[in-house]
Coordinates of C-alpha atoms and ligand atoms in Angstrom, one line a residue:
X16 CA 75.9 -69.2 -106.2
X17 CA 75.6 -69.7 -102.9
X18 CA 72.3 -70.4 -102.5
X19 CA 72.6 -73.2 -105.1
X20 CA 75.6 -74.5 -103.3
X21 CA 74.2 -74.5 -100.2
X22 CA 70.7 -75.4 -100.7
X23 CA 71.6 -78.3 -103.3
X24 CA 74.3 -80.8 -102.0
X25 CA 73.5 -83.5 -104.5
X26 CA 74.2 -81.1 -107.9
X27 CA 77.9 -79.9 -109.0
X28 CA 77.4 -76.1 -109.7
X29 CA 80.5 -75.0 -111.9
X30 CA 80.7 -71.1 -111.9
X31 CA 82.0 -70.0 -115.0
X32 CA 83.5 -66.3 -114.8
X33 CA 85.3 -64.0 -116.7
X34 CA 86.2 -61.6 -113.0
X35 CA 86.2 -58.7 -114.9
X36 CA 86.2 -55.1 -112.8
X37 CA 83.0 -56.4 -110.6
X38 CA 83.8 -59.8 -109.9
X39 CA 85.5 -60.7 -106.9
X40 CA 86.2 -64.4 -105.9
X41 CA 86.2 -62.9 -102.1
X42 CA 82.4 -62.9 -102.2
X43 CA 82.5 -66.8 -102.0
X44 CA 85.4 -67.4 -99.9
X45 CA 82.8 -69.3 -97.7
X46 CA 81.6 -71.7 -100.0
X47 CA 84.6 -72.2 -102.4
X48 CA 86.1 -75.2 -100.6
X49 CA 83.0 -77.2 -100.6
X50 CA 82.9 -80.6 -102.6
X51 CA 80.1 -79.6 -105.3
X52 CA 81.6 -76.1 -106.2
X53 CA 84.1 -75.8 -108.9
X54 CA 85.3 -72.4 -110.0
X55 CA 86.2 -71.9 -114.5
X56 CA 87.6 -68.5 -115.0
X57 CA 86.6 -67.7 -118.8
X58 CA 84.9 -65.0 -120.6
X59 CA 81.5 -66.0 -122.7
X60 CA 83.1 -64.3 -125.8
X61 CA 85.8 -67.1 -125.7
X62 CA 83.4 -70.1 -127.8
X63 CA 85.7 -72.6 -127.6
X64 CA 86.2 -72.2 -123.8
X65 CA 82.5 -72.7 -123.3
X66 CA 82.9 -75.6 -125.3
X67 CA 85.1 -77.1 -123.5
X68 CA 84.0 -76.1 -119.8
X69 CA 80.5 -77.5 -121.3
X70 CA 82.1 -80.5 -122.4
X71 CA 83.9 -81.2 -119.2
X72 CA 81.4 -80.8 -116.6
X73 CA 78.2 -81.7 -119.0
X74 CA 76.0 -79.3 -117.3
X75 CA 71.7 -80.4 -117.3
X76 CA 71.0 -76.5 -116.7
X77 CA 72.5 -73.2 -117.3
X78 CA 72.1 -70.4 -115.3
X79 CA 73.3 -67.1 -117.6
X80 CA 73.8 -63.9 -115.2
X81 CA 76.9 -62.8 -117.1
X82 CA 76.7 -59.6 -118.1
X83 CA 77.8 -55.4 -118.4
X84 CA 75.2 -54.4 -116.3
X85 CA 75.5 -50.5 -115.4
X86 CA 73.9 -47.9 -116.9
X87 CA 76.3 -45.3 -116.8
X88 CA 78.9 -47.4 -117.9
X89 CA 77.0 -48.4 -121.0
X90 CA 76.8 -44.7 -121.6
X91 CA 80.6 -44.7 -122.0
X92 CA 81.3 -47.8 -123.9
X93 CA 78.1 -48.6 -125.6
X94 CA 80.3 -51.8 -127.7
X95 CA 81.3 -53.4 -124.6
X96 CA 77.8 -54.2 -124.0
X97 CA 77.2 -55.5 -127.3
X98 CA 79.9 -57.9 -126.8
X99 CA 79.3 -59.1 -123.5
X100 CA 75.4 -59.1 -123.6
X101 CA 74.7 -60.0 -127.2
X102 CA 77.4 -62.0 -128.7
X103 CA 78.4 -64.0 -125.5
X104 CA 74.7 -64.5 -124.8
X105 CA 74.7 -66.3 -128.4
X106 CA 78.0 -67.6 -127.6
X107 CA 76.3 -69.1 -124.2
X108 CA 73.3 -70.4 -126.3
X109 CA 75.3 -72.1 -128.9
X110 CA 77.6 -74.0 -126.6
X111 CA 74.3 -75.3 -125.0
X112 CA 72.7 -76.4 -128.4
X113 CA 75.8 -78.0 -129.2
X114 CA 76.0 -79.8 -126.0
X115 CA 72.5 -81.1 -126.1
X116 CA 72.4 -81.5 -129.3
X117 CA 68.6 -81.8 -129.4
X118 CA 68.3 -83.9 -126.7
X119 CA 66.4 -81.9 -124.8
X120 CA 64.9 -84.1 -121.8
X121 CA 65.4 -82.6 -118.1
X122 CA 67.7 -79.6 -119.7
X123 CA 67.1 -75.9 -119.3
X124 CA 68.6 -72.6 -120.1
X125 CA 67.9 -69.8 -117.7
X126 CA 68.5 -66.3 -118.8
X127 CA 68.5 -63.5 -116.4
X128 CA 67.0 -60.4 -118.1
X129 CA 66.3 -57.1 -116.5
X130 CA 62.7 -54.6 -116.3
X131 CA 64.7 -52.0 -118.0
X132 CA 64.1 -54.0 -121.3
X133 CA 60.4 -52.5 -121.1
X134 CA 61.7 -48.7 -121.2
X135 CA 59.9 -46.2 -118.7
X136 CA 56.4 -46.2 -117.3
X137 CA 54.4 -42.9 -116.8
X138 CA 53.3 -42.2 -113.2
X139 CA 50.5 -45.7 -113.2
X140 CA 50.7 -48.9 -114.5
X141 CA 53.2 -51.6 -114.3
X142 CA 55.6 -53.9 -116.2
X143 CA 54.0 -57.8 -116.9
X144 CA 55.6 -60.4 -119.5
X145 CA 53.5 -58.9 -122.5
X146 CA 54.7 -55.2 -121.9
X147 CA 56.5 -54.2 -125.3
X148 CA 60.1 -53.9 -125.1
X149 CA 61.3 -49.9 -125.8
X150 CA 64.7 -50.0 -124.0
X151 CA 66.5 -46.6 -123.8
X152 CA 70.1 -47.3 -122.7
X153 CA 72.7 -48.8 -124.7
X154 CA 72.6 -51.1 -121.3
X155 CA 68.5 -52.1 -122.0
X156 CA 69.1 -52.4 -125.8
X157 CA 72.1 -54.7 -125.1
X158 CA 69.9 -56.7 -122.7
X159 CA 66.9 -56.7 -125.1
X160 CA 68.4 -58.2 -127.7
X161 CA 70.1 -60.9 -125.8
X162 CA 66.2 -61.6 -124.6
X163 CA 65.3 -61.6 -128.4
X164 CA 68.4 -64.1 -128.8
X165 CA 67.2 -66.8 -126.2
X166 CA 63.5 -66.8 -127.3
X167 CA 64.8 -67.1 -130.6
X168 CA 66.6 -70.2 -129.5
X169 CA 63.7 -71.8 -127.9
X170 CA 61.5 -71.1 -131.2
X171 CA 64.0 -72.0 -133.8
X172 CA 65.6 -75.0 -132.3
X173 CA 63.4 -76.0 -129.6
X174 CA 66.2 -75.0 -127.0
X175 CA 64.3 -75.4 -123.5
X176 CA 64.6 -72.0 -122.2
X177 CA 62.9 -69.8 -119.6
X178 CA 63.4 -65.9 -118.6
X179 CA 63.2 -63.7 -116.0
X180 CA 63.3 -60.1 -116.4
X181 CA 64.0 -58.2 -112.9
X182 CA 63.7 -55.5 -110.8
X183 CA 66.5 -53.9 -109.1
X184 CA 68.2 -55.7 -106.6
X185 CA 70.4 -54.9 -103.5
X186 CA 72.1 -56.3 -101.1
X187 CA 75.7 -57.5 -99.6
X188 CA 78.9 -57.7 -102.3
X189 CA 77.1 -55.4 -104.4
X190 CA 80.2 -53.2 -106.6
X191 CA 79.6 -50.0 -105.1
X192 CA 78.8 -48.3 -108.7
X193 CA 74.8 -48.6 -108.1
X194 CA 72.6 -46.4 -106.0
X195 CA 72.5 -47.9 -102.8
X196 CA 76.2 -49.3 -102.2
X197 CA 77.9 -46.3 -103.8
X198 CA 75.6 -44.3 -101.5
X199 CA 76.5 -46.3 -98.5
X200 CA 80.5 -46.0 -99.4
X201 CA 80.0 -42.1 -99.7
X202 CA 78.1 -41.8 -96.4
X203 CA 81.1 -43.9 -94.5
X204 CA 83.3 -41.7 -95.9
X205 CA 81.4 -38.6 -96.1
X206 CA 81.4 -37.8 -99.5
X207 CA 78.8 -36.2 -101.7
X208 CA 75.6 -38.3 -102.8
X209 CA 75.4 -37.6 -106.3
X210 CA 71.7 -37.6 -106.9
X211 CA 70.6 -37.3 -110.4
X212 CA 68.1 -34.7 -111.9
X213 CA 64.9 -33.6 -109.9
X214 CA 65.4 -37.3 -107.5
X215 CA 62.4 -38.2 -108.4
X216 CA 62.5 -41.2 -111.0
X217 CA 61.5 -44.4 -109.2
X218 CA 62.8 -48.1 -108.9
X219 CA 61.4 -51.2 -107.3
X220 CA 63.7 -52.7 -104.8
X221 CA 64.2 -56.5 -104.6
X222 CA 66.7 -58.1 -101.9
X223 CA 69.6 -60.0 -103.7
X224 CA 68.5 -63.3 -101.9
X225 CA 64.6 -63.1 -102.9
X226 CA 66.0 -62.7 -106.7
X227 CA 67.9 -65.9 -106.3
X228 CA 64.9 -67.8 -105.0
X229 CA 62.7 -66.6 -108.1
X230 CA 65.5 -67.9 -110.4
X231 CA 65.5 -71.1 -108.5
X232 CA 62.0 -71.7 -108.4
X233 CA 61.5 -70.6 -112.2
X234 CA 64.6 -73.1 -113.2
X235 CA 63.0 -75.9 -111.2
X236 CA 58.8 -75.4 -111.8
X237 CA 58.9 -72.7 -115.0
X238 CA 57.2 -73.7 -118.2
X239 CA 60.1 -74.4 -120.8
X240 CA 59.4 -70.9 -123.2
X241 CA 58.0 -69.1 -120.6
X242 CA 59.2 -65.5 -119.4
X243 CA 58.5 -64.3 -115.2
X244 CA 58.4 -60.9 -114.3
X245 CA 60.4 -60.5 -111.1
X246 CA 59.9 -57.5 -108.6
X247 CA 59.9 -56.4 -105.0
X248 CA 56.3 -55.0 -104.9
X249 CA 58.2 -52.0 -103.4
X250 CA 58.7 -48.7 -105.4
X251 CA 60.6 -46.0 -103.9
X252 CA 61.7 -42.5 -105.6
X253 CA 65.3 -42.0 -105.6
X254 CA 65.4 -39.2 -103.2
X255 CA 63.1 -41.0 -100.5
X256 CA 65.0 -43.6 -101.0
X257 CA 68.3 -41.5 -100.3
X258 CA 66.8 -40.3 -97.1
X259 CA 65.9 -43.5 -95.7
X260 CA 69.3 -44.7 -96.4
X261 CA 70.6 -41.3 -94.9
X262 CA 68.6 -41.7 -91.5
X263 CA 69.3 -45.6 -91.2
X264 CA 73.1 -45.2 -91.4
X265 CA 73.0 -41.8 -89.1
X266 CA 71.6 -44.4 -86.8
X267 CA 74.0 -47.3 -87.0
X268 CA 77.0 -44.8 -87.5
X269 CA 76.0 -43.0 -84.0
X270 CA 76.0 -39.6 -86.4
X271 CA 73.9 -36.9 -85.3
X272 CA 70.2 -37.1 -86.9
X273 CA 70.2 -35.2 -90.4
X274 CA 74.2 -35.3 -90.9
X275 CA 74.0 -37.5 -93.7
X276 CA 70.9 -35.8 -95.4
X277 CA 73.6 -33.0 -96.0
X278 CA 75.6 -34.8 -98.2
X279 CA 73.2 -34.8 -100.7
X280 CA 74.2 -33.0 -103.9
X281 CA 72.0 -32.7 -107.2
X282 CA 73.7 -33.4 -110.2
X283 CA 73.6 -33.9 -114.0
X284 CA 71.1 -36.0 -115.2
X285 CA 71.7 -39.6 -116.3
X286 CA 71.1 -39.0 -120.5
X287 CA 67.8 -41.4 -121.5
X288 CA 67.3 -41.7 -117.9
X289 CA 64.1 -43.8 -117.4
X290 CA 61.6 -42.1 -115.0
X291 CA 59.7 -45.2 -113.6
X292 CA 59.9 -48.8 -113.6
X293 CA 57.6 -51.3 -111.0
X294 CA 56.9 -54.6 -111.8
X295 CA 53.6 -56.4 -111.5
X296 CA 55.1 -59.9 -110.6
X297 CA 51.2 -61.6 -110.1
X298 CA 52.2 -64.7 -112.6
X299 CA 55.3 -66.0 -110.6
X300 CA 53.2 -65.3 -107.5
X301 CA 49.6 -66.9 -108.5
X302 CA 51.7 -69.9 -111.0
X303 CA 55.2 -70.6 -109.0
X304 CA 54.5 -69.0 -105.6
X305 CA 57.4 -67.1 -105.5
X306 CA 57.0 -63.9 -103.6
X307 CA 59.9 -61.5 -101.7
X308 CA 60.3 -62.6 -97.9
X309 CA 62.2 -59.8 -96.9
X310 CA 60.9 -55.9 -96.3
X311 CA 62.7 -53.3 -97.8
X312 CA 63.8 -51.6 -94.2
X313 CA 65.0 -55.0 -93.1
X314 CA 66.6 -56.0 -96.7
X315 CA 68.4 -52.3 -96.0
X316 CA 69.4 -53.0 -92.6
X317 CA 70.9 -56.3 -93.3
X318 CA 72.9 -54.6 -96.2
X319 CA 74.2 -51.7 -94.4
X320 CA 75.2 -53.8 -91.5
X321 CA 77.2 -56.3 -94.2
X322 CA 79.0 -52.9 -95.7
X323 CA 80.0 -51.8 -92.0
X324 CA 81.4 -54.6 -91.1
X325 CA 83.3 -55.3 -94.3
X326 CA 84.8 -52.2 -95.0
X327 CA 88.3 -53.8 -96.1
X328 CA 86.4 -55.0 -98.5
X329 CA 84.8 -51.9 -99.6
X330 CA 88.3 -50.3 -99.7
X331 CA 89.8 -52.8 -102.0
X332 CA 87.2 -52.5 -104.9
X333 CA 87.6 -48.7 -104.8
X334 CA 90.2 -48.7 -105.3
X335 CA 92.8 -48.2 -108.7
X336 CA 90.5 -48.3 -111.7
X337 CA 87.3 -47.7 -109.7
X338 CA 88.8 -43.6 -109.0
X339 CA 89.2 -43.3 -112.8
X340 CA 85.3 -44.3 -113.3
X341 CA 83.8 -42.4 -110.5
X342 CA 86.0 -39.4 -112.0
X343 CA 84.8 -40.1 -115.6
X344 CA 80.9 -39.8 -114.6
X345 CA 81.0 -37.9 -111.9
X346 CA 83.8 -35.2 -112.5
Ligands
DAU5 O1 66.0 -52.3 -112.9 C1 67.0 -53.7 -113.1 C2 68.2 -52.6 -113.4 O2 68.7 -51.7 -112.6 C3 69.4 -53.8 -113.9 O3 69.1 -54.4 -114.9 C4 70.8 -52.8 -113.9 O4 71.5 -54.0 -114.1 C5 71.0 -52.3 -112.4 O5 72.1 -51.2 -113.0 C6 69.8 -51.2 -112.2 O6 69.9 -50.5 -113.4 P1 69.9 -48.6 -112.8 O7 70.0 -47.7 -113.7 O8 67.6 -48.4 -112.5 O9 70.4 -48.6 -111.5 P2 71.3 -47.6 -110.4 O10 71.8 -48.3 -109.0 O11 72.5 -47.3 -111.7 O12 70.3 -46.1 -111.1 C7 69.2 -46.3 -109.6 C8 68.4 -44.9 -109.8 O13 69.7 -43.8 -109.0 C9 68.5 -44.2 -111.3 O14 67.1 -43.7 -111.2 C10 70.0 -43.6 -111.5 C11 69.7 -42.8 -110.0 N1 71.3 -42.8 -109.6 C12 72.2 -43.5 -109.8 C13 73.9 -43.3 -109.4 C14 74.2 -44.6 -109.6 C15 71.4 -41.4 -108.9 O15 70.8 -40.5 -108.9 N2 72.8 -41.1 -108.9 C16 74.0 -42.2 -109.1 O16 75.3 -42.2 -108.4

């Protein structure tokens, strides 16, 4: 959002968000007074609200990032994921189809998806745009379904769509239920760091701004109907990543070397846990010139600094309902 609002003063950007548990208007305080930005509170499950907002603002482009996105929550409440990720996506597709009414010149519906739709890799190999779908969690199954609907609206109605399937993101303002922000918060508070299973699961990490730049690139230069796999060329086993995080945090917090590592606690594995994800981002690199701009150590350092400078933000988002969720997942 911030990238688009600041980079394109001539575009009018409408931010449509239901403001559920992870949504937070505080995250956009620095841009919310700009003349090219409007916020609309709406749920993508409310088709009438979408029609009204689309008719009021007449968007030429839609970037669909609205989703239930946390795997552990999908294991607790799969239906929430079906509603928002599947039905919500179809509602958005319908609203775009109705608004544009077959006049697709200069229009674009960009769907932001995940590499989790491809399932799990073994020790070798990479996901590409042509990898078969093989989702294992209710979350990835719901995202896979949404991708199929987006392609179906392109093939059936000619809707001008593009899709990106991205690897794990990290960065400032990330809700502390995902691995990196959760562990930063726990290290700050000297709480256990719950590593699932043997800790040898592998993820490919990408700094959030690099993901935003990839979306911008595909929106403006991507081929209609095309999919682009986006990743950081940056694979880490969870345990190595957690040890790096502990070392950087000890340095920044002025703690004794090795102190935070003692918080590492191996816990029961996540059911259906995918062993390894890794993206081959050659297509977006060679066709559109995109590549990650931030190294992992740089991105992680910026991210940790942001959380250390925003402890009030962390306290706010980890009170109340967050504690109930934490108890349910971690006991
Ligand atoms: O790959 C892209 C996906 O990355 C996105 O589509 C998802 O929305 C996003 O949540 C993320 O999914 P993951 O399941 O990979 O992310 P998460 O941060 O939940 O977990 C990363 C790894 O760390 C995974 O192997 C599980 C492990 N983990 C996670 C948590 C929260 C732990 O060992 N302990 C934990 O407490």
